[in-house]
Coordinates of C-alpha atoms (C1' of nucleotides) in Angstrom, one line a residue:
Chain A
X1 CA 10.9 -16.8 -21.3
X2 CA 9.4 -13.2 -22.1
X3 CA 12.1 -10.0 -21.9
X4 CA 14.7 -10.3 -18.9
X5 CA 14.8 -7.0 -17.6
X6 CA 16.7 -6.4 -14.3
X7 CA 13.9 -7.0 -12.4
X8 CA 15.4 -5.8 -9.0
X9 CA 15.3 -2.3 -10.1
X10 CA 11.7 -2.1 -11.0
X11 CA 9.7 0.0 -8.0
X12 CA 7.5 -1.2 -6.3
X13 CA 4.5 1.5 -7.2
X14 CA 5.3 0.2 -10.9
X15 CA 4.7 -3.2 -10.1
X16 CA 1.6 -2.7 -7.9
X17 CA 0.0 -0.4 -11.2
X18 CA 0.4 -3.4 -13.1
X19 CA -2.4 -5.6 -12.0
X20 CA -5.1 -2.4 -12.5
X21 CA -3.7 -1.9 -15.9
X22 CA -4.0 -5.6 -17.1
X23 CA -7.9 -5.3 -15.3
X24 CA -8.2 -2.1 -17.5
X25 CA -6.9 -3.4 -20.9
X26 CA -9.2 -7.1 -20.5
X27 CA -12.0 -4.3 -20.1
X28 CA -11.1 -3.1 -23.3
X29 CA -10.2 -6.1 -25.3
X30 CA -14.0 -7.4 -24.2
X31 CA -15.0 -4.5 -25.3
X32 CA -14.1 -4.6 -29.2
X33 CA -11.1 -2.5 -29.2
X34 CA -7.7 -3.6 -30.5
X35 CA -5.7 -0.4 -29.9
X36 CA -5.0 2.3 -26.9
X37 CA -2.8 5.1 -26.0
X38 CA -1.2 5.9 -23.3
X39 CA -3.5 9.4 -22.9
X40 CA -6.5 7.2 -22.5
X41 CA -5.2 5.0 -20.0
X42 CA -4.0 7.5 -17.8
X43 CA -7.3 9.0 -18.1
X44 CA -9.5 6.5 -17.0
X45 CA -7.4 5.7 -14.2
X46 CA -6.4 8.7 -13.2
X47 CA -2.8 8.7 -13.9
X48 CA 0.1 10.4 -15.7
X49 CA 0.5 9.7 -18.9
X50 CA 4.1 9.3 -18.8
X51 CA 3.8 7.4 -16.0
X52 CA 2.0 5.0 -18.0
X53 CA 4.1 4.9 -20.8
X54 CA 7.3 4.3 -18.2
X55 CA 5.4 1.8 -16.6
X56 CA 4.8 -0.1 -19.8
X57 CA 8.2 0.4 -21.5
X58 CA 8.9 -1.8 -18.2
X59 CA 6.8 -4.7 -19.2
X60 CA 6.9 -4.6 -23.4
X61 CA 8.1 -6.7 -25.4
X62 CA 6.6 -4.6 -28.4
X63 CA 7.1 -0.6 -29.0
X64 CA 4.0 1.5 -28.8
X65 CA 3.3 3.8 -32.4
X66 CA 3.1 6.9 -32.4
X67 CA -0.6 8.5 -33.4
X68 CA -1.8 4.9 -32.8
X69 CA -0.8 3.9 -29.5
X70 CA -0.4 0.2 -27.5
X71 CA -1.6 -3.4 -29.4
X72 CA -4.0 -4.1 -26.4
X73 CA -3.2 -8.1 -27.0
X74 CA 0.4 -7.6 -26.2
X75 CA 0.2 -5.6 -23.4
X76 CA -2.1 -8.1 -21.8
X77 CA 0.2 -11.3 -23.0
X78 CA 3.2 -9.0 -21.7
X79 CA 1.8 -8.1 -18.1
X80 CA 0.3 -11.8 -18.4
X81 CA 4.0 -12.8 -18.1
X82 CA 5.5 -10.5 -15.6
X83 CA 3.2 -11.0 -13.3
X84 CA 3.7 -14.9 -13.5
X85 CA -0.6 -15.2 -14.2
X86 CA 0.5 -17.9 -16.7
X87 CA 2.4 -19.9 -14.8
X88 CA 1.2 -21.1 -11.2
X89 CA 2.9 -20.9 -8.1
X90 CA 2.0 -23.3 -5.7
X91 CA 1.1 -21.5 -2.0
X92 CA -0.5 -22.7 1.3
X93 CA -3.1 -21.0 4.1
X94 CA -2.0 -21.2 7.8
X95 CA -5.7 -20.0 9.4
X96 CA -9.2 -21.8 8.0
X97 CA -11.1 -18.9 9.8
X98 CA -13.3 -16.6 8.4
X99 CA -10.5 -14.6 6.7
X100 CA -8.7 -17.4 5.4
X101 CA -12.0 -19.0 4.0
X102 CA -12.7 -15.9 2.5
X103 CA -9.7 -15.6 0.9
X104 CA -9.7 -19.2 -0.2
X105 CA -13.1 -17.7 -2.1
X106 CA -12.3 -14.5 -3.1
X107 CA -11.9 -14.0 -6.5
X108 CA -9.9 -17.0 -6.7
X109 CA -6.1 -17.1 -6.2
X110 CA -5.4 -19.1 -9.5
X111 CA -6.6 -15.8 -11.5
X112 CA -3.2 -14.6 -10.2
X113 CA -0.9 -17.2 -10.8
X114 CA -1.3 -18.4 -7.3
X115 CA -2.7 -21.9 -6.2
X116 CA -3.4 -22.6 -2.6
X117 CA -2.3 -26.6 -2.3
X118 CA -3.0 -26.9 1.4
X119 CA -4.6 -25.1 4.0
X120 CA -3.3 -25.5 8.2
X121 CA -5.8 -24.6 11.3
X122 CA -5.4 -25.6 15.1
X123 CA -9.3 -26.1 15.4
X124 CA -10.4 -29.7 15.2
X125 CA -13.4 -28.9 13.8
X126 CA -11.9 -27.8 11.1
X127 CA -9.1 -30.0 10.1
X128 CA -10.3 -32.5 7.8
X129 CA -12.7 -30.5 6.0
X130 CA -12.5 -28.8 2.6
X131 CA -12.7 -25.2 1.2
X132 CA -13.1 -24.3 -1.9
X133 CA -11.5 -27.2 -2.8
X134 CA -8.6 -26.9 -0.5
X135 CA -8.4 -29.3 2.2
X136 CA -7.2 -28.1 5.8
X137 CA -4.8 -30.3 7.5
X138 CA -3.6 -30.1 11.2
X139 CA -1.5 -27.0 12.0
X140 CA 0.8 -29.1 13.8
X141 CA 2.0 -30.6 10.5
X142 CA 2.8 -27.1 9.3
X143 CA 6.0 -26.9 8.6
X144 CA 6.6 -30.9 7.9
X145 CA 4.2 -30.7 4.6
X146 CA 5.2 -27.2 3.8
X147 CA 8.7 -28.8 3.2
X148 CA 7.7 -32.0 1.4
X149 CA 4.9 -29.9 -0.8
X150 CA 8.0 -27.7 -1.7
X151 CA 5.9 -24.9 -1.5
X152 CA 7.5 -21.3 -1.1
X153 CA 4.8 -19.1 -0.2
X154 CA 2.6 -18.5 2.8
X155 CA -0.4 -16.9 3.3
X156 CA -1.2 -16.0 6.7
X157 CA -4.5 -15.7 8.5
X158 CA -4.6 -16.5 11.9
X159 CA -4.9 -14.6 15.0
X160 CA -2.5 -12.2 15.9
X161 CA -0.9 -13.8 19.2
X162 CA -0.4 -16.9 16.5
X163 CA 1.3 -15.3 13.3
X164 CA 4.8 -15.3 14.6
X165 CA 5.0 -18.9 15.4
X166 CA 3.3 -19.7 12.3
X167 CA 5.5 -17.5 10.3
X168 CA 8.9 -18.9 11.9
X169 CA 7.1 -22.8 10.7
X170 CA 6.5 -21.6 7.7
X171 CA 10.1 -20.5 7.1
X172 CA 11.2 -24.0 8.8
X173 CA 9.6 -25.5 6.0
X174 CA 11.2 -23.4 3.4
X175 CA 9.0 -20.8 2.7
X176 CA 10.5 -17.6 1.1
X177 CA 7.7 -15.5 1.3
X178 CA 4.7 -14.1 3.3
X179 CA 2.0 -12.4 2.8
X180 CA 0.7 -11.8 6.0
X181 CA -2.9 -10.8 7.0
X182 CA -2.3 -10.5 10.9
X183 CA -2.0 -7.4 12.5
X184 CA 1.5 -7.7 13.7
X185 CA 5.1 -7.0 12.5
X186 CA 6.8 -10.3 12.0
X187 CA 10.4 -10.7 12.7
X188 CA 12.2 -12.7 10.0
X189 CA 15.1 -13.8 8.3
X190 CA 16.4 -11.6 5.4
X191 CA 16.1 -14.5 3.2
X192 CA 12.3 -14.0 3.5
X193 CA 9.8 -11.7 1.5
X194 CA 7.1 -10.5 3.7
X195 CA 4.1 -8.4 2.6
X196 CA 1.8 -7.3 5.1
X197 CA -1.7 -6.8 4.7
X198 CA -2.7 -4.1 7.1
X199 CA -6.3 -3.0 7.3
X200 CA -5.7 -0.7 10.1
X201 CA -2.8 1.3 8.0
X202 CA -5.5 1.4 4.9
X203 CA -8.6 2.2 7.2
X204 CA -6.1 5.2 8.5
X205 CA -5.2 6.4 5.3
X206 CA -8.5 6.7 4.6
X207 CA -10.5 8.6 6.9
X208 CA -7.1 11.1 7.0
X209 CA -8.3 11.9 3.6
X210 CA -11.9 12.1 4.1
X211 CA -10.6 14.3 6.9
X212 CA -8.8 16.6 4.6
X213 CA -11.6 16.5 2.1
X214 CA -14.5 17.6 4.6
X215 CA -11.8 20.0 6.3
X216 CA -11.7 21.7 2.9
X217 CA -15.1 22.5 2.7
X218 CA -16.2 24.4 5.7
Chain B
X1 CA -9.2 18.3 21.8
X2 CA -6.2 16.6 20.2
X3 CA -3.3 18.9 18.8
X4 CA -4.3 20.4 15.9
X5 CA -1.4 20.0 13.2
X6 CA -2.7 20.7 9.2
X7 CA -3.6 17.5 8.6
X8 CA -3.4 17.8 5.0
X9 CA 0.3 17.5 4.4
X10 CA 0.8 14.6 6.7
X11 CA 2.3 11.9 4.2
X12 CA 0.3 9.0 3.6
X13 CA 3.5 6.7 4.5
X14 CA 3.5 8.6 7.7
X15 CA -0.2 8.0 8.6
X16 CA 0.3 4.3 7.3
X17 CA 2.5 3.3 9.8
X18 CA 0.9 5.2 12.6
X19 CA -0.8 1.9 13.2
X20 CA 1.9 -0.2 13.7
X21 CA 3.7 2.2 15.9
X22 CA 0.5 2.0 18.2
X23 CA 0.7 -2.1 18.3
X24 CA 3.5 -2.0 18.8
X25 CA 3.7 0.4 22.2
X26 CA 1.1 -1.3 23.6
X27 CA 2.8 -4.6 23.5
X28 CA 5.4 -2.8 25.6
X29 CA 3.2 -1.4 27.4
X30 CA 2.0 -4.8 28.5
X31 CA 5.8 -5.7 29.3
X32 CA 5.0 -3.2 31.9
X33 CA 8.1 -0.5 30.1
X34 CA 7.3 3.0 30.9
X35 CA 9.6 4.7 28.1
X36 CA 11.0 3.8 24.9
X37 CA 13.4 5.6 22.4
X38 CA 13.3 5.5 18.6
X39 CA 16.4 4.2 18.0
X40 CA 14.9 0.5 19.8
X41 CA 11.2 1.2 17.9
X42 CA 13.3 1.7 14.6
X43 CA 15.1 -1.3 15.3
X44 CA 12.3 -3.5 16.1
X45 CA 10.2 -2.4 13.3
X46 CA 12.3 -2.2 10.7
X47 CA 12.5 1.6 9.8
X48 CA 15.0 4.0 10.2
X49 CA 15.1 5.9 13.8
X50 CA 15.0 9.5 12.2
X51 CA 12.3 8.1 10.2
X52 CA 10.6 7.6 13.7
X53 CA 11.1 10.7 15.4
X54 CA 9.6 12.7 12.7
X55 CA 6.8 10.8 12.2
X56 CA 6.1 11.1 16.6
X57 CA 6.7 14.3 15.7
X58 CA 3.5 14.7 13.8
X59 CA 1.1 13.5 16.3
X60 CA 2.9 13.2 19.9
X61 CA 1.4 16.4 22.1
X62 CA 4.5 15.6 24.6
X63 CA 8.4 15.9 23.4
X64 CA 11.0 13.1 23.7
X65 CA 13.7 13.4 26.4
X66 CA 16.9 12.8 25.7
X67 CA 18.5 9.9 26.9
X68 CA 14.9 8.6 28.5
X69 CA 13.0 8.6 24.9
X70 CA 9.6 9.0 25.3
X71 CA 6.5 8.2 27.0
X72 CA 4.5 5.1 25.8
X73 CA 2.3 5.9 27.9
X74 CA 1.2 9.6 26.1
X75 CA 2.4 7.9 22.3
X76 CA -0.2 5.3 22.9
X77 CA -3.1 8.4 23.8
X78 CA -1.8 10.3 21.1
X79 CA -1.9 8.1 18.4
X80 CA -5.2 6.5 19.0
X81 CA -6.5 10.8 19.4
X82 CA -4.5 10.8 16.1
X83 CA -6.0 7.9 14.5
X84 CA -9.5 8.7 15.3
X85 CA -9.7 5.7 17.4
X86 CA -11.1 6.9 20.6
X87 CA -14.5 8.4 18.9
X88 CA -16.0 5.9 16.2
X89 CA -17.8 6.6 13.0
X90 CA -20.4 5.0 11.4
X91 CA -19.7 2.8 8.3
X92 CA -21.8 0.5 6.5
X93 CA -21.1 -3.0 4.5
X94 CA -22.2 -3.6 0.8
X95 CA -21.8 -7.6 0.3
X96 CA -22.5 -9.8 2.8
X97 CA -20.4 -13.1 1.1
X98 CA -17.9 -13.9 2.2
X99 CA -15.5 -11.7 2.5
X100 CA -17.6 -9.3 3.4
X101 CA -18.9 -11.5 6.2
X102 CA -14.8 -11.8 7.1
X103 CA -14.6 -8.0 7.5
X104 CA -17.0 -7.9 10.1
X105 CA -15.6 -10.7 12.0
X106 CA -11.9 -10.2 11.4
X107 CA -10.2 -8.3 14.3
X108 CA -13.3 -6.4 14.6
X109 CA -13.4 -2.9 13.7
X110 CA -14.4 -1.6 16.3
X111 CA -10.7 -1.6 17.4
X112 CA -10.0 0.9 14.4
X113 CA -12.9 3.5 15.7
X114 CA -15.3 2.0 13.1
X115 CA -19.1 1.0 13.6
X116 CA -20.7 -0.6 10.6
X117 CA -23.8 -0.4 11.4
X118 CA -25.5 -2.1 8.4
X119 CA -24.5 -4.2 5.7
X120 CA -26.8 -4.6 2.4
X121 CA -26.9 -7.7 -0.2
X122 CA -29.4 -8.4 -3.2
X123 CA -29.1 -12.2 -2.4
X124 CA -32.7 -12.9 -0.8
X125 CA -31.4 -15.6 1.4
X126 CA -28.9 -12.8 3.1
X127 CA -31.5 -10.1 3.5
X128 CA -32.6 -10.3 7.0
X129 CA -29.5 -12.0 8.8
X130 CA -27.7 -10.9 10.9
X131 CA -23.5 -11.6 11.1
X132 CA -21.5 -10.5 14.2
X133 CA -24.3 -8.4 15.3
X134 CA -24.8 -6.2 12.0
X135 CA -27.9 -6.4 10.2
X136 CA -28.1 -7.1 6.3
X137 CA -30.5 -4.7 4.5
X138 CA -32.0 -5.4 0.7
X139 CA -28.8 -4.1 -1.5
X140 CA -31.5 -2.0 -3.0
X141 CA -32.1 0.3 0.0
X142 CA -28.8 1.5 0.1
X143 CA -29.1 4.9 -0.9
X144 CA -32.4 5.5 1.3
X145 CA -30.8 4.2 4.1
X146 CA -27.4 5.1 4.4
X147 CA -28.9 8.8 3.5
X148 CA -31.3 8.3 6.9
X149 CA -28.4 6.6 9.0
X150 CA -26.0 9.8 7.8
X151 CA -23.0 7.5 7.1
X152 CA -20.1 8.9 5.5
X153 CA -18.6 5.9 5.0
X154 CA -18.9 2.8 3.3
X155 CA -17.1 -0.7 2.2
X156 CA -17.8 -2.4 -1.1
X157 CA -17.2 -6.2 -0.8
X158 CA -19.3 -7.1 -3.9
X159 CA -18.0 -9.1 -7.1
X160 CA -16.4 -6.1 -9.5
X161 CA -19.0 -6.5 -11.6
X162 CA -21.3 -5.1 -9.1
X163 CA -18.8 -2.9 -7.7
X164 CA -19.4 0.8 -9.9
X165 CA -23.2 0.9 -9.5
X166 CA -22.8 0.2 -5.9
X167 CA -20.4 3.3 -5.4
X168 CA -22.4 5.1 -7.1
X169 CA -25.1 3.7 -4.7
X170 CA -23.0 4.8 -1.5
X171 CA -22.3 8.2 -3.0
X172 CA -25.9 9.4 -3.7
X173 CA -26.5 8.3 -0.5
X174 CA -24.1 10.6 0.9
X175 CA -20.8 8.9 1.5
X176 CA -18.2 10.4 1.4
X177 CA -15.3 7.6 1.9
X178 CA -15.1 4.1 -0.1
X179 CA -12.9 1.1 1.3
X180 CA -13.0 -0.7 -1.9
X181 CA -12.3 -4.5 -2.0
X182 CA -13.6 -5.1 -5.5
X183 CA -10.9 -5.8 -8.0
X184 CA -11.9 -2.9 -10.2
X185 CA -11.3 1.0 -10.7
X186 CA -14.3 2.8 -9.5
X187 CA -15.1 5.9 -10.8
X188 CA -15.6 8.8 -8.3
X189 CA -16.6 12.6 -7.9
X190 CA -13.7 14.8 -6.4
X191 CA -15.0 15.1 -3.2
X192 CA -15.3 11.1 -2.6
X193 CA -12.1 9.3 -0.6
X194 CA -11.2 6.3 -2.4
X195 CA -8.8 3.0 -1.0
X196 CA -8.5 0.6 -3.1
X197 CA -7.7 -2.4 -1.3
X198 CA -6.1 -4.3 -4.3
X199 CA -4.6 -8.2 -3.4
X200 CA -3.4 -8.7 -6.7
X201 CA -1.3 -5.6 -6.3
X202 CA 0.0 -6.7 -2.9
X203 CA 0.9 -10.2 -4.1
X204 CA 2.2 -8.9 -7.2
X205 CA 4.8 -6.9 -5.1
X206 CA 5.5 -9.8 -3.1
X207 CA 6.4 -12.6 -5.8
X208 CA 8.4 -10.0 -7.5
X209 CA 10.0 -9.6 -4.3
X210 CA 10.8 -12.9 -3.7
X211 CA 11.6 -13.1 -7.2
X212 CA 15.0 -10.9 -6.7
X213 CA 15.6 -12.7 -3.7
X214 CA 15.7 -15.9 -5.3
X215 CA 17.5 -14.6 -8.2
X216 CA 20.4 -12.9 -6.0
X217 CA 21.0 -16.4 -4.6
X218 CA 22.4 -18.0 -7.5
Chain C
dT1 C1' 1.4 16.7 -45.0
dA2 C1' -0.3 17.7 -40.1
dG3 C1' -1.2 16.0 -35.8
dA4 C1' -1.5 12.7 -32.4
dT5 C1' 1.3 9.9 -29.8
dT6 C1' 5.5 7.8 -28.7
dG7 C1' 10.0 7.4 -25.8
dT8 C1' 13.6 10.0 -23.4
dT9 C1' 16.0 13.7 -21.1
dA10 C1' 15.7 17.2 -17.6
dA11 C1' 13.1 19.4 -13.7
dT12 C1' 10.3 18.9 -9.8
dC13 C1' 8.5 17.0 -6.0
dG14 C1' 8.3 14.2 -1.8
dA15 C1' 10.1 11.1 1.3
dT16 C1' 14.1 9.0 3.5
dT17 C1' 18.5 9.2 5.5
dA18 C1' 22.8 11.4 7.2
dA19 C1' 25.0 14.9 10.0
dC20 C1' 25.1 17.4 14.1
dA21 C1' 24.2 20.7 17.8
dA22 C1' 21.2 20.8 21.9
dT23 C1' 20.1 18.6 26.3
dC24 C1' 18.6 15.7 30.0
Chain D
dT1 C1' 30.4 15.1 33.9
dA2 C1' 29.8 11.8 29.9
dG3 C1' 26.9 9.7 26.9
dA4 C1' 22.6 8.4 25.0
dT5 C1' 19.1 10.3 22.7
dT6 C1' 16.5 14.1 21.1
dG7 C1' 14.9 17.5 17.2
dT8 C1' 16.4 19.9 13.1
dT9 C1' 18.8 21.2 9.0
dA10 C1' 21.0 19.6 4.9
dA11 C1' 22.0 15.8 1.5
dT12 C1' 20.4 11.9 -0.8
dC13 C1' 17.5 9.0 -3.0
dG14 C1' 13.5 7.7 -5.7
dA15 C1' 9.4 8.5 -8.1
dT16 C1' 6.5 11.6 -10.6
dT17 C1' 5.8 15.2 -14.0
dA18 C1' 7.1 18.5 -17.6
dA19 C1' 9.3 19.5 -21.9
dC20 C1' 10.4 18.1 -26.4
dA21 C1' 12.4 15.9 -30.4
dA22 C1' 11.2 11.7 -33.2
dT23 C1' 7.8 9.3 -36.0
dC24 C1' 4.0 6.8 -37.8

DNA sequence: TAGATTGTTAATCGATTAACAATC
DNA sequence: TAGATTGTTAATCGATTAACAATC
């Protein structure tokens, strides 16, 4: 379904554009308007505008025009489909702390394709209870009900000293991919897609640049 | 204090993994090793060893020996001097749900040389709370009182839909750096330091990751 | 038509990796 | 000494930007 691009060579700064640029055109849409350019988008979003237009030809099913630009409604059906936001991938939550809970909240998963079946703590007082309408089970039965949900992604949100036993359950259970919210670097099988979530990295990235910025003015 | 290398054309990868470098030195640390080379921290972590001498080329204050490697010891010093992380800045908190709520509790950031020293919410049944010992103010003091506190930076964990007007908030107040976990493209003066902490981007490169990997297997 | 905008080819920029002499 | 490991210069790789012909 959709075009069947080679999606291995797509880079990964493509990709990550593609969730802003979707945001950006549903603005639009709401908005009234049926048509864009490329010129405005990069605009508003401080881009190139070649950039944009690479990054769509990427994604489109349907040519832009020339003088009139992108059919907003396609774009958003076309990024709608790469991204997988119209079919759902199941997922489970290893940590019912405050970050996982949070998470669980946050603008909610299912907006992007992603729907959290299960959720695993240690904490008694918290297995057994619901969140957002996923229930948290004991993390001892991690990587048994990982295997019989046939689920394939994990999202993790526990401690640091924990994530690398949870990660090597998850993977026991079958899961091919991470997205891991613990400061740490987990060591795992090729096999497995890992994203990590690092707020220290971002935080550091950051103040660098507020460093150069208020360097610049003195 | 510190060396004093031009900060502005340190890459942002290079800064980025500045953190992980430090976890993971003083994990060996705590194995009670005194030196380490970069061919072992390349290996452990994933990157390239070249890759890893350049970037402890940028901050360390102390050269590598050959055939020892280097110093955890002085890495450890001069990458939390680098990161900022043995003299903390002020920062406050705009949303007080709960991922804002998460933020404060998560890892704590005092760890990463960061004080929030207020958080603000409109919701009248926040306003006077307090959550891991930080205050909330009334969302619509912001200005006034990040202005009197002299905070330079600030965190938006509000819905999007909120998320513009508080920036705009934070800046007339005087920030000058905005950690942005709304799902939305803020619009900024020049002199503001934006990060956009985007999710869907992250898990957007993830399933496309695990998307080749899967693919590649049959 | 004239002009805005597209898609593509070529040039630039930046970051990663390879090659290698220097050295403890 | 011999060999592991460093720091640096050159080569490669990948992504962004510039230039431009095609076209609605």
């Amino acid at each position: 379904m959709g075009n069947n691009k080679e999606i291995a060579n797509i880079s990964r700064a493509t990709i990550g554009r593609m969730p802003s640029y979707l945001r950006f055109l549903k603005e639009k849409e709401l908005a009234g308007e049926r048509t864009i350019s490329s010129t405005a988008i990069a605009e508003e979003l401080n881009l190139n505008a070649v950039q944009v237009r690479k990054d769509l030809a990427v994604i489109s099913s349907v040519a832009g025009k020339p003088k009139l630009g992108f059919e907003i409604a396609d774009l958003i059906a076309d990024i709608n489909c790469f991204l997988g936001y119209d079919n759902v991938t199941d997922a489970v939550l290893v940590g019912a702390g405050g970050l996982g809970r949070a998470l669980v909240g946050y603008g909610g998963f299912k907006n992007y394709g992603l729907n959290i079946v299960a959720a695993f703590d240690s904490s008694p007082e918290l297995i057994g209870k619901s969140f957002g309408g996923v229930q948290v089970f004991d993390a001892a039965e991690t990587s048994r009900l990982v295997r019989r949900l046939n689920v394939l992604i994990g999202i993790i949100a526990v401690p640091k000293e924990a994530a690398q036993q949870v990660a090597d359950e998850l993977v026991e259970g079958g899961v091919r991919a991470i997205w891991n919210f613990a400061p740490t670097h987990l060591v795992l099988p090729q096999k497995v897609a890992v994203k990590n979530e690092d707020m220290a990295a971002s935080l550091a990235i950051l103040s660098k640049r507020l460093a150069v910025i208020l360097n610049s003015e003195k």
